[in-house]
Short mmCIF file of C-alpha atoms and ligand atoms in Angstrom, two decimals:
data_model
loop_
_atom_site.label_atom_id
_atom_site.label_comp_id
_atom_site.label_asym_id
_atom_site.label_seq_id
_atom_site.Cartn_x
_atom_site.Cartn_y
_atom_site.Cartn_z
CA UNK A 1 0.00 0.00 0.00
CA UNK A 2 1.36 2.84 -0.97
CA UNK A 3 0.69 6.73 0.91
CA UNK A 4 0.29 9.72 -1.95
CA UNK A 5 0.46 12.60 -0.14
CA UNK A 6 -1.60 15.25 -1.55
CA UNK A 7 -0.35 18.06 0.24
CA UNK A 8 -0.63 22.10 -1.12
CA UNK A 9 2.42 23.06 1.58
CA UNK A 10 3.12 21.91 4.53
CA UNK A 11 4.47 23.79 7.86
CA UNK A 12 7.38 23.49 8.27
CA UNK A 13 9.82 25.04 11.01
CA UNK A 14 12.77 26.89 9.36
CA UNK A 15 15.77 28.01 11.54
CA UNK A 16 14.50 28.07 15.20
CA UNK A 17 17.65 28.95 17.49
CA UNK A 18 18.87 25.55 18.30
CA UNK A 19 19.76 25.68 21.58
CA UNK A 20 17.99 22.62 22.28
CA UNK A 21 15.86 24.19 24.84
CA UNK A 22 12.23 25.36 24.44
CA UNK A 23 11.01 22.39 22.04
CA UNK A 24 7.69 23.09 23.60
CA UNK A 25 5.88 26.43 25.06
CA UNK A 26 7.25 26.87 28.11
CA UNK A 27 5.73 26.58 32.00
CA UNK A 28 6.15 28.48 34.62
CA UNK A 29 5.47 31.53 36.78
CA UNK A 30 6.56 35.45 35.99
CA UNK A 31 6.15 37.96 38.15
CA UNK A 32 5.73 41.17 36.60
CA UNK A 33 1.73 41.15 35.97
CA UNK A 34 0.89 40.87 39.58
CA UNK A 35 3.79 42.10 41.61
CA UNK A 36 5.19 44.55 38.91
CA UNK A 37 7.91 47.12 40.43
CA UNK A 38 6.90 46.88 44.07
CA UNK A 39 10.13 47.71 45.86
CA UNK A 40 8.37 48.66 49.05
CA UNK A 41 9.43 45.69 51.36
CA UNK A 42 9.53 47.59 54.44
CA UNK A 43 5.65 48.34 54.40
CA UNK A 44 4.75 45.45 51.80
CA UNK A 45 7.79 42.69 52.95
CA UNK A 46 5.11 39.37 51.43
CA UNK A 47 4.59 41.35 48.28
CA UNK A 48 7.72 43.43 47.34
CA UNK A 49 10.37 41.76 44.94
CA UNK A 50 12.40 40.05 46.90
CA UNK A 51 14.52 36.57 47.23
CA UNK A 52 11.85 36.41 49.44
CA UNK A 53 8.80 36.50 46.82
CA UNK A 54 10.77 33.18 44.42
CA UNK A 55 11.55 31.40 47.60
CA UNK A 56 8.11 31.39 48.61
CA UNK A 57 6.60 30.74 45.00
CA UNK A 58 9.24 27.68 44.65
CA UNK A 59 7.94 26.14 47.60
CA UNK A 60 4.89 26.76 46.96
CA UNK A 61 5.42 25.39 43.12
CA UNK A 62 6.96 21.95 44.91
CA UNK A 63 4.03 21.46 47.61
CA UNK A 64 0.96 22.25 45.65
CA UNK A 65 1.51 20.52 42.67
CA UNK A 66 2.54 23.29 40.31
CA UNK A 67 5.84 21.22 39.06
CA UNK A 68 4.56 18.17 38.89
CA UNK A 69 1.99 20.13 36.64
CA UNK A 70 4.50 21.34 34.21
CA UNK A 71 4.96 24.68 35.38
CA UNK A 72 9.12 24.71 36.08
CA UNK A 73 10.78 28.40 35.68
CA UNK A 74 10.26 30.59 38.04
CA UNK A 75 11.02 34.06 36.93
CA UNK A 76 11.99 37.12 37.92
CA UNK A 77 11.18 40.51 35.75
CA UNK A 78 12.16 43.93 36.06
CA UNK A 79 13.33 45.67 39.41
CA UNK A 80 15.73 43.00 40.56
CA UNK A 81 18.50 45.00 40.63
CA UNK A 82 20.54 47.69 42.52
CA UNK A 83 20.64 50.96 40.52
CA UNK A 84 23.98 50.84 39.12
CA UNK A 85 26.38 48.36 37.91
CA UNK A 86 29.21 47.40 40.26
CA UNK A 87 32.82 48.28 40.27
CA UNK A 88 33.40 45.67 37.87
CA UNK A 89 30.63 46.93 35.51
CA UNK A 90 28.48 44.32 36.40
CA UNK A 91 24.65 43.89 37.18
CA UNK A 92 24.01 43.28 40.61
CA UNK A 93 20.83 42.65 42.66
CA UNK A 94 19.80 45.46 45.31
CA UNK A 95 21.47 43.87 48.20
CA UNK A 96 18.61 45.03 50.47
CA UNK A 97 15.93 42.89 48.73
CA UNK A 98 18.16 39.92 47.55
CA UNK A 99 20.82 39.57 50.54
CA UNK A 100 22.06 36.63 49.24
CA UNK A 101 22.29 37.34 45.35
CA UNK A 102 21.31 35.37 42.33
CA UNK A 103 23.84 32.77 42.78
CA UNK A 104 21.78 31.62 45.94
CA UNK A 105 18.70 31.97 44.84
CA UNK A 106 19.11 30.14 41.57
CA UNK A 107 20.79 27.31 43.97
CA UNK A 108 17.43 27.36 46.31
CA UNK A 109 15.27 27.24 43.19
CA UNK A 110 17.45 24.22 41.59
CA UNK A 111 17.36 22.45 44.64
CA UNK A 112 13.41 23.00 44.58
CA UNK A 113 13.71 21.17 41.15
CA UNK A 114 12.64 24.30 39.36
CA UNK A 115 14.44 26.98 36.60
CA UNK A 116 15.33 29.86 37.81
CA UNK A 117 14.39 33.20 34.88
CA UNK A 118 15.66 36.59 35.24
CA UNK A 119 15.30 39.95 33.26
CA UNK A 120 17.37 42.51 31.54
CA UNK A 121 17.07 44.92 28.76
CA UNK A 122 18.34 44.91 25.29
CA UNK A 123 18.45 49.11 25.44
CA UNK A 124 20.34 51.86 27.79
CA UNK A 125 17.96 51.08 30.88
CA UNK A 126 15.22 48.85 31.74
CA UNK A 127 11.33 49.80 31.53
CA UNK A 128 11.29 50.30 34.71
CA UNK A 129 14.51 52.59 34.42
CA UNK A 130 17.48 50.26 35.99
CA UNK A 131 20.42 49.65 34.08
CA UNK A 132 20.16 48.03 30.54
CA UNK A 133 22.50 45.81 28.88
CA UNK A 134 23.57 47.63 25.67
CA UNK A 135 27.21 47.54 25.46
CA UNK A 136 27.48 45.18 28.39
CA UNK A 137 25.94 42.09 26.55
CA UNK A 138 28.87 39.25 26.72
CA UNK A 139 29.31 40.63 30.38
CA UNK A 140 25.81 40.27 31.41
CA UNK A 141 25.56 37.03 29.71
CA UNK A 142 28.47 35.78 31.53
CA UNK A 143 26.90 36.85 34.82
CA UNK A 144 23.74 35.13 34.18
CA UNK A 145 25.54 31.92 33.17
CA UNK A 146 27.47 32.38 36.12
CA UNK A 147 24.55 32.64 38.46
CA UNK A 148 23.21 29.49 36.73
CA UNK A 149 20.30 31.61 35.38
CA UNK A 150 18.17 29.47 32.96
CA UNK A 151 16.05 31.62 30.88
CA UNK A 152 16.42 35.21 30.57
CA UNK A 153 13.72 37.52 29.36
CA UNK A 154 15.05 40.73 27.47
CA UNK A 155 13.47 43.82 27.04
CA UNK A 156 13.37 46.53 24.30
CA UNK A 157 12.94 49.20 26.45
CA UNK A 158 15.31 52.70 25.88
CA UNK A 159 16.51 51.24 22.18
CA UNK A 160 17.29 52.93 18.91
CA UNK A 161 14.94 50.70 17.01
CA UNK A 162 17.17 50.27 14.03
CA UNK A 163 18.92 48.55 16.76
CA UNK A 164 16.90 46.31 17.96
CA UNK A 165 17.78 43.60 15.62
CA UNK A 166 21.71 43.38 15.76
CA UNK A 167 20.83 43.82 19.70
CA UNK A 168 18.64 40.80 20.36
CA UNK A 169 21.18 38.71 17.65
CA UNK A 170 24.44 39.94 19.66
CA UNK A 171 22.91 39.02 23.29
CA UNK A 172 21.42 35.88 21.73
CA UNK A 173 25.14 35.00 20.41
CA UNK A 174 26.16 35.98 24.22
CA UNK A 175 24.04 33.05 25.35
CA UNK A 176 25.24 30.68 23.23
CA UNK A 177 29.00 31.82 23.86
CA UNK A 178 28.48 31.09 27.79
CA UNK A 179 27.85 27.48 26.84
CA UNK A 180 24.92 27.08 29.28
CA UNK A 181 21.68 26.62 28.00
CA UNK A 182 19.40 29.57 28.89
CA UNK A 183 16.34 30.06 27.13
CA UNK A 184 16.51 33.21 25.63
CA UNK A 185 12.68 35.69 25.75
CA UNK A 186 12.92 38.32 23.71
CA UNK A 187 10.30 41.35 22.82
CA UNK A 188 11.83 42.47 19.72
CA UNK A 189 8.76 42.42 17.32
CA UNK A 190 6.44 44.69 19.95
CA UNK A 191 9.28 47.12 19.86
CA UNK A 192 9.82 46.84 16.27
CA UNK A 193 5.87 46.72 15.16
CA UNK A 194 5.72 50.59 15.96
CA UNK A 195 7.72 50.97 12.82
CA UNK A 196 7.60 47.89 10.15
CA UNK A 197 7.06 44.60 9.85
CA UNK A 198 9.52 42.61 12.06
CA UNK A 199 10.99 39.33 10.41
CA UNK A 200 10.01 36.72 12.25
CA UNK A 201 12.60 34.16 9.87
CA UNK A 202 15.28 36.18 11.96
CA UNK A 203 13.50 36.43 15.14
CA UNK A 204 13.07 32.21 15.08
CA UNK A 205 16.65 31.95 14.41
CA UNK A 206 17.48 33.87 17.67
CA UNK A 207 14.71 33.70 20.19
CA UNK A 208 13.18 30.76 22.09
CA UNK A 209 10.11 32.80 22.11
CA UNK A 210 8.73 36.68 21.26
CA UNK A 211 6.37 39.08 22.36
CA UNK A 212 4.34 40.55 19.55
CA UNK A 213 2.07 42.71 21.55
CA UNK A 214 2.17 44.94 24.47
CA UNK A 215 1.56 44.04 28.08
CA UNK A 216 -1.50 41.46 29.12
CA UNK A 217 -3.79 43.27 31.88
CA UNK A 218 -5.77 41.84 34.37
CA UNK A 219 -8.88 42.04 32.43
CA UNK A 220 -11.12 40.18 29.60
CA UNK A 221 -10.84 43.14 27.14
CA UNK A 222 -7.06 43.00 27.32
CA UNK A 223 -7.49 38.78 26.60
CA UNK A 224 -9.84 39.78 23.61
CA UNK A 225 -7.12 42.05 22.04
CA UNK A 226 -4.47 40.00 22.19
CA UNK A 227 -6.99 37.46 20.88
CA UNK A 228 -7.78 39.40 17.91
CA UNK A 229 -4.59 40.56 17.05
CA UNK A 230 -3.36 37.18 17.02
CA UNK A 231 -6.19 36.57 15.00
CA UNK A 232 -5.75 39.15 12.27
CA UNK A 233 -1.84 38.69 11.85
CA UNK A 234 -2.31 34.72 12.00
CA UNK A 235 -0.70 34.44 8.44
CA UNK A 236 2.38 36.20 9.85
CA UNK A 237 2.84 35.17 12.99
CA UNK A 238 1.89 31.56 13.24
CA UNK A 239 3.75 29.59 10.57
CA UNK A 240 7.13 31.00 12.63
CA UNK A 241 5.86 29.35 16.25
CA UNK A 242 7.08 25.11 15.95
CA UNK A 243 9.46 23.67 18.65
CA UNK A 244 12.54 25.71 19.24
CA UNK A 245 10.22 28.83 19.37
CA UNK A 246 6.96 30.65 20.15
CA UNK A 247 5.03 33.19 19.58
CA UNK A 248 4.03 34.88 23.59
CA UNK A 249 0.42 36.63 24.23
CA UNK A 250 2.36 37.28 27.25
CA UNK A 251 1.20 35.85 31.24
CA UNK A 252 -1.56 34.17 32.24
CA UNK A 253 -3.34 36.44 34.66
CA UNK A 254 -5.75 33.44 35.82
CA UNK A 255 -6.05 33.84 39.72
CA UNK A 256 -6.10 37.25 39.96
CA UNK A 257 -8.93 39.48 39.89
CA UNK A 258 -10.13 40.55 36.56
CA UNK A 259 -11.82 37.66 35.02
CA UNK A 260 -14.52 35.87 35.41
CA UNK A 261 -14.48 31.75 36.12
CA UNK A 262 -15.74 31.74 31.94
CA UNK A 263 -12.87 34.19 31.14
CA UNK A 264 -10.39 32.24 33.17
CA UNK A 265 -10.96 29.24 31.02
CA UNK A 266 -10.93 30.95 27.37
CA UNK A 267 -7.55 32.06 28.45
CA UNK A 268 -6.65 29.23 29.40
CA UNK A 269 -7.72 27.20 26.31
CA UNK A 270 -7.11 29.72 23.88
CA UNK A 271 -3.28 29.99 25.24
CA UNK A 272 -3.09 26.11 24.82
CA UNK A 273 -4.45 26.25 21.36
CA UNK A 274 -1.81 29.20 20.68
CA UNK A 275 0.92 26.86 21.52
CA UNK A 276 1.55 30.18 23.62
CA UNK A 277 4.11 29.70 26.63
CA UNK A 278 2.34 29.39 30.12
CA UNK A 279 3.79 31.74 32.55
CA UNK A 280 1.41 32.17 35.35
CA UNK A 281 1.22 35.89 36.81
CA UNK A 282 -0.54 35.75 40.40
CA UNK A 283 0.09 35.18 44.07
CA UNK A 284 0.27 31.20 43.94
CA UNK A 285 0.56 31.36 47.74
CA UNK A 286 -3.25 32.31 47.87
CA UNK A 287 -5.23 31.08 44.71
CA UNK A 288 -8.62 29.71 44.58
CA UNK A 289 -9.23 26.45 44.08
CA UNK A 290 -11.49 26.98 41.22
CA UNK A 291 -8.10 28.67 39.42
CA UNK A 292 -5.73 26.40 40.43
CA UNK A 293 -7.95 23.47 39.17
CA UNK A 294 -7.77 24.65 35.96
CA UNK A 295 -4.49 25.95 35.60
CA UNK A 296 -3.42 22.41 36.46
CA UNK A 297 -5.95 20.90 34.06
CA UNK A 298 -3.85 18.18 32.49
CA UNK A 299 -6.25 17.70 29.65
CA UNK A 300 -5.57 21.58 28.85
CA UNK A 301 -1.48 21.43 29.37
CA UNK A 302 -1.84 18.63 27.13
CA UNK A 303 -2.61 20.57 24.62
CA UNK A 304 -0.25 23.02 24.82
CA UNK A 305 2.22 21.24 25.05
CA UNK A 306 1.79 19.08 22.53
CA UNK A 307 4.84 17.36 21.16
CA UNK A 308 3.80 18.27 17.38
CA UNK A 309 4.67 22.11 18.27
CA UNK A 310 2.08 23.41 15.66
CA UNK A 311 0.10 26.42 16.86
CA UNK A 312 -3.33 26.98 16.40
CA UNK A 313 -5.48 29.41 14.49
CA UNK A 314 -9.02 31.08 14.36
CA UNK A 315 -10.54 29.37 11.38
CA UNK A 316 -14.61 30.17 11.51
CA UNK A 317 -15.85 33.54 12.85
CA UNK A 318 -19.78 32.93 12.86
CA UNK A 319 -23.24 34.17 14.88
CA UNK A 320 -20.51 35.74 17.75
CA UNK A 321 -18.29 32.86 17.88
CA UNK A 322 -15.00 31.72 17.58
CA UNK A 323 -13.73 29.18 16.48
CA UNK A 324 -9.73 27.88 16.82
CA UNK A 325 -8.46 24.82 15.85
CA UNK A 326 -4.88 23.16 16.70
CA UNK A 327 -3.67 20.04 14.89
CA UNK A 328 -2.23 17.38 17.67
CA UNK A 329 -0.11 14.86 16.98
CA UNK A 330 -1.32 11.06 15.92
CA UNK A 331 -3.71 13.01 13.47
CA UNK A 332 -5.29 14.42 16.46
CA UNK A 333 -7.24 17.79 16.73
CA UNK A 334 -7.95 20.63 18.83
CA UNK A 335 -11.13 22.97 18.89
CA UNK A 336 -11.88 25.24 21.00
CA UNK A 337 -15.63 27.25 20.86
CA UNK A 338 -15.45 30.59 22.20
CA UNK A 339 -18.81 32.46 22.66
CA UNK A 340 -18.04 36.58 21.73
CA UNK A 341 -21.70 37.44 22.41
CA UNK A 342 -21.63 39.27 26.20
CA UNK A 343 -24.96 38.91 26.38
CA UNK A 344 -27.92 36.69 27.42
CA UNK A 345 -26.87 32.63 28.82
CA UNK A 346 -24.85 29.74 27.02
CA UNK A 347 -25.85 29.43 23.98
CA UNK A 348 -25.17 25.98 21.85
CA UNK A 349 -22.93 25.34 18.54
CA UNK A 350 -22.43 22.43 16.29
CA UNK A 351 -18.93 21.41 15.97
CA UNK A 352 -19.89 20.02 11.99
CA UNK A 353 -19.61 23.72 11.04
CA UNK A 354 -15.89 23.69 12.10
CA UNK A 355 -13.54 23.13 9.25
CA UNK A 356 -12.10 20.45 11.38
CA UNK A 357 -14.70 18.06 11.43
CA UNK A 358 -14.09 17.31 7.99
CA UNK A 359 -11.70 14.75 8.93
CA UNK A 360 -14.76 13.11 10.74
CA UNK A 361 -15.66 11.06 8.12
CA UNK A 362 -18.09 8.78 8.63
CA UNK A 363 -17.15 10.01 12.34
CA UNK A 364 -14.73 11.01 15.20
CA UNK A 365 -13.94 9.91 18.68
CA UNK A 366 -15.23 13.18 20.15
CA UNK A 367 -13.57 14.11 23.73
CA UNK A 368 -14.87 17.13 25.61
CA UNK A 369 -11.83 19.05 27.23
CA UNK A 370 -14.25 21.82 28.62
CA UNK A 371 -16.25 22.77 29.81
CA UNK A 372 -15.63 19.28 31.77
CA UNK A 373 -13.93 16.09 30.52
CA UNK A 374 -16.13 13.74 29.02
CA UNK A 375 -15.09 10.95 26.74
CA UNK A 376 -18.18 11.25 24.48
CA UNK A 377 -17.04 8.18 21.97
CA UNK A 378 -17.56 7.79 18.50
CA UNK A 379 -19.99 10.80 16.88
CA UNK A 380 -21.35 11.70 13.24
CA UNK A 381 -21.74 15.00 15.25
CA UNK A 382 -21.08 17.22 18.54
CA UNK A 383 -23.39 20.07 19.82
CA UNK A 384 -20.78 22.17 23.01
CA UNK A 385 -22.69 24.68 25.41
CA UNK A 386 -21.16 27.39 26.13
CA UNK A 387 -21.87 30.88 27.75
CA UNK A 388 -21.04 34.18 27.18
CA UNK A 389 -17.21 34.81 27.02
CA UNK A 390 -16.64 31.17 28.19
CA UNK A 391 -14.79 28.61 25.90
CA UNK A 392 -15.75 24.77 25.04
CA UNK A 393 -12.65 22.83 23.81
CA UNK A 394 -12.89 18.79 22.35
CA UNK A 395 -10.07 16.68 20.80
CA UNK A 396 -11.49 14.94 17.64
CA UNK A 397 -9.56 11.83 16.28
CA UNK A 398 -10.84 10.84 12.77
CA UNK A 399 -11.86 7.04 12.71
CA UNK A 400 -11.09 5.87 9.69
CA UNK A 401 -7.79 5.16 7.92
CA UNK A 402 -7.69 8.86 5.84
CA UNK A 403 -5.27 11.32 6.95
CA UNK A 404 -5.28 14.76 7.14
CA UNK A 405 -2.71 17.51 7.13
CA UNK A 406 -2.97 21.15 7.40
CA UNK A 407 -1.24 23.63 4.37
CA UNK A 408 -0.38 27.16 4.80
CA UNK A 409 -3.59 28.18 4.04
CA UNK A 410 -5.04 26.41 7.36
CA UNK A 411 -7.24 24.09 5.48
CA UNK A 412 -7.46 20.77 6.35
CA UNK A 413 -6.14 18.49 3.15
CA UNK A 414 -6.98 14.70 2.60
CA UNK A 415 -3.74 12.25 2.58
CA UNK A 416 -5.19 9.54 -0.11
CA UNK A 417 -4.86 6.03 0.33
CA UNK A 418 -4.27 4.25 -2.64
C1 GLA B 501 7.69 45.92 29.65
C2 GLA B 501 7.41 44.45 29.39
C3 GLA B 501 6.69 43.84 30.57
C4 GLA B 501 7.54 44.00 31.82
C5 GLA B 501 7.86 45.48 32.03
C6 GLA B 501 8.87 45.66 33.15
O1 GLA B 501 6.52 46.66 29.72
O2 GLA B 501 6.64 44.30 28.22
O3 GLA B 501 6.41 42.48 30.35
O4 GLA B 501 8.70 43.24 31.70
O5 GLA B 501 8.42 46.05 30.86
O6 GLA B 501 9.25 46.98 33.34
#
């Protein structure tokens, strides 16, 4: 028997920086979205950003199941460090909040059996104003090898934005020189979107994964734009995500206070279907259950992280909703359902008008990820329920013997048997 592929393109993933790390979205926590530059740890000492803060969040990570979920880099983002560079010219950590330095801390954290992430700036200073790293790139890199830093996230704040390119390449070469593996999170194409097109050939080639747009909130309007943006620039921006490197919508801000149980989960699933890295923004030390619960949802992290490395796409905009499919390995697919209409209760939608369910023929083994697991078994057809700005999500495996692949186009095309 012989397999004709009848294929119009496939994917596939040019040039992602081969560092070896990153060969799917990564897990962990971040803590710039809920903490952000609080430096006040006299009057705020369980808040401020501190050795303190990771310490807490690594043990925390370790006892309630947050490793064992997935979730394994703990990281810290701006306002880590003393305001100057030391006699050496080196970053150093404001001795007040980290009295024992990186070094330590990134020991603590490895002996937690966690990743230890920390944050610079590819410009003259910081966001947040501390120092930056231009000119000081091979140094800093050095440092953060020498800590036994594992990921570093670099910002385009304070940049010449002709720069920004050679920048992100010369700190990403940095890396590499230090020979220790740290997964390298850049910015680079929200700086560079202000002005043109970023080239996101170049951009796989040096980062392990990219911000496109600017900062996530705590709120479902700020979800919905990076939602539609994603949406709208899908033809640019997805075919560059694959293992080795990611496009990132930026934190999850699940457990915080802005969205609604509904909301919670269409993050959630939508970030899984964008094959989008998981870094958790919110105080893990005091989390609902409800929020934990599905942050932890294995079903859910099984999608993202999905050993294929394809990311998903909107593919059907009808009657206010959306809907996204990801292909999954062993011919495997995911679809989420979310419902755009704010209005009125849950509201029903037949997953035969997804382009996916062509591959359902004569049916699919239908299971229901949201809104609660259900192995439904084989189906000709599958109604979800969902309410307003909530998200279903199934997996649908085709039955029979045809196979399907996706093109470029993000149609679903028959492999023939002959
Ligand atoms: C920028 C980044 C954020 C955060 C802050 C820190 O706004 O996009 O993610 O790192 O800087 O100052």
């Amino acid at each position: 028997m012989l397999w004709l592929v009848v294929v119009v393109g496939l994917w596939s993933h040019a040039g992602a920086l081969d560092n070896g790390l990153a060969k799917i979205p990564t897990m962990g926590w971040l803590h710039w979205e809920r903490f952000m530059c609080n430096i006040n740890c006299d009057t705020d000492p369980e808040n401020c950003i501190s050795e303190r803060l990771f310490m807490q969040m690594a043990d925390v990570m370790v006892d309630e199941g947050w490793r064992d979920a997935g979730y394994r880099y703990v990281c810290i983002d701006d306002c880590w460090m003393y305001s100057s560079r030391d006699a050496r010219g080196r970053l150093q950590a404001d001795p007040g909040r980290f009295p024992g330095g990186i070094k330590k801390l990134a020991d603590y954290v490895h002996s937690r059996g966690l990743k230890l992430g920390i944050y610079a700036d590819v410009g003259k200073t910081t966001c947040a104003g501390y120092p930056g790293s231009l000119g000081h790139y091979d140094m800093d890199a050095q440092t953060f090898a020498e800590w036994e830093v594992d990921l570093l996230k670099f910002d385009g704040c304070s940049m010449d934005w002709t720069l920004l390119g050679e920048g992100y390449v010369n700190m990403s070469k940095a890396l590499n020189r230090t020979g220790r593996q740290i997964l390298y999170s850049c910015e680079w194409p929200l700086y560079e979107w202000r002005f043109q097109k970023p080239n996101y050939t170049a951009i796989g080639e040096t980062c392990n994964q990219w911000r496109n747009l600017p900062d996530v909130y705590d709120s479902w309007s700020s979800i919905k734009s990076i939602l539609d943006w994603t949406a709208t620039h899908q033809d640019v921006v997805v075919p560059s995500a694959g293992p080795g490197g990611w496009n990132d919508p930026d934190m999850l801000v699940i457990g915080n206070f802005g969205l609604s149980p509904d909301q919670e989960e269409s993050q959630m699933a939508l970030w899984a279907i964008m094959a989008a890295p998981l870094l958790m923004s919110n105080d893990l030390r005091a989390i609902s259950p409800r929020s934990k619960q599905l942050l932890q949802n294995r079903h859910i992290i099984g999608i993202s992280q999905d050993p294929l490395g394809k990311q998903g796409y909107r593919t059907t905009k009808v009657d206010r909703f959306e809907v996204w499919e990801r292909p999954l390995s062993n011919s495997k697919l995911a679809i989420a359902v979310l419902n755009r209409q704010e209005i009125g209760g849950p509201r029903t939608f037949s997953l035969q008008e997804t382009p996916g369910w062509k591959m359902c023929k004569p049916h699919c083994q239908v299971t229901q990820i949201l809104p609660k697991y259900e192995e439904m078994g084989l189906k000709t057809g599958h109604q979800v329920c969902v309410n307003p700005s909530g998200t279903a999500v199934v997996i649908i495996t085709p039955s029979s013997q045809a196979k399907f692949r996706i093109n470029e186009m993000h149609l679903l095309e028959k492999v023939e048997v002959l």
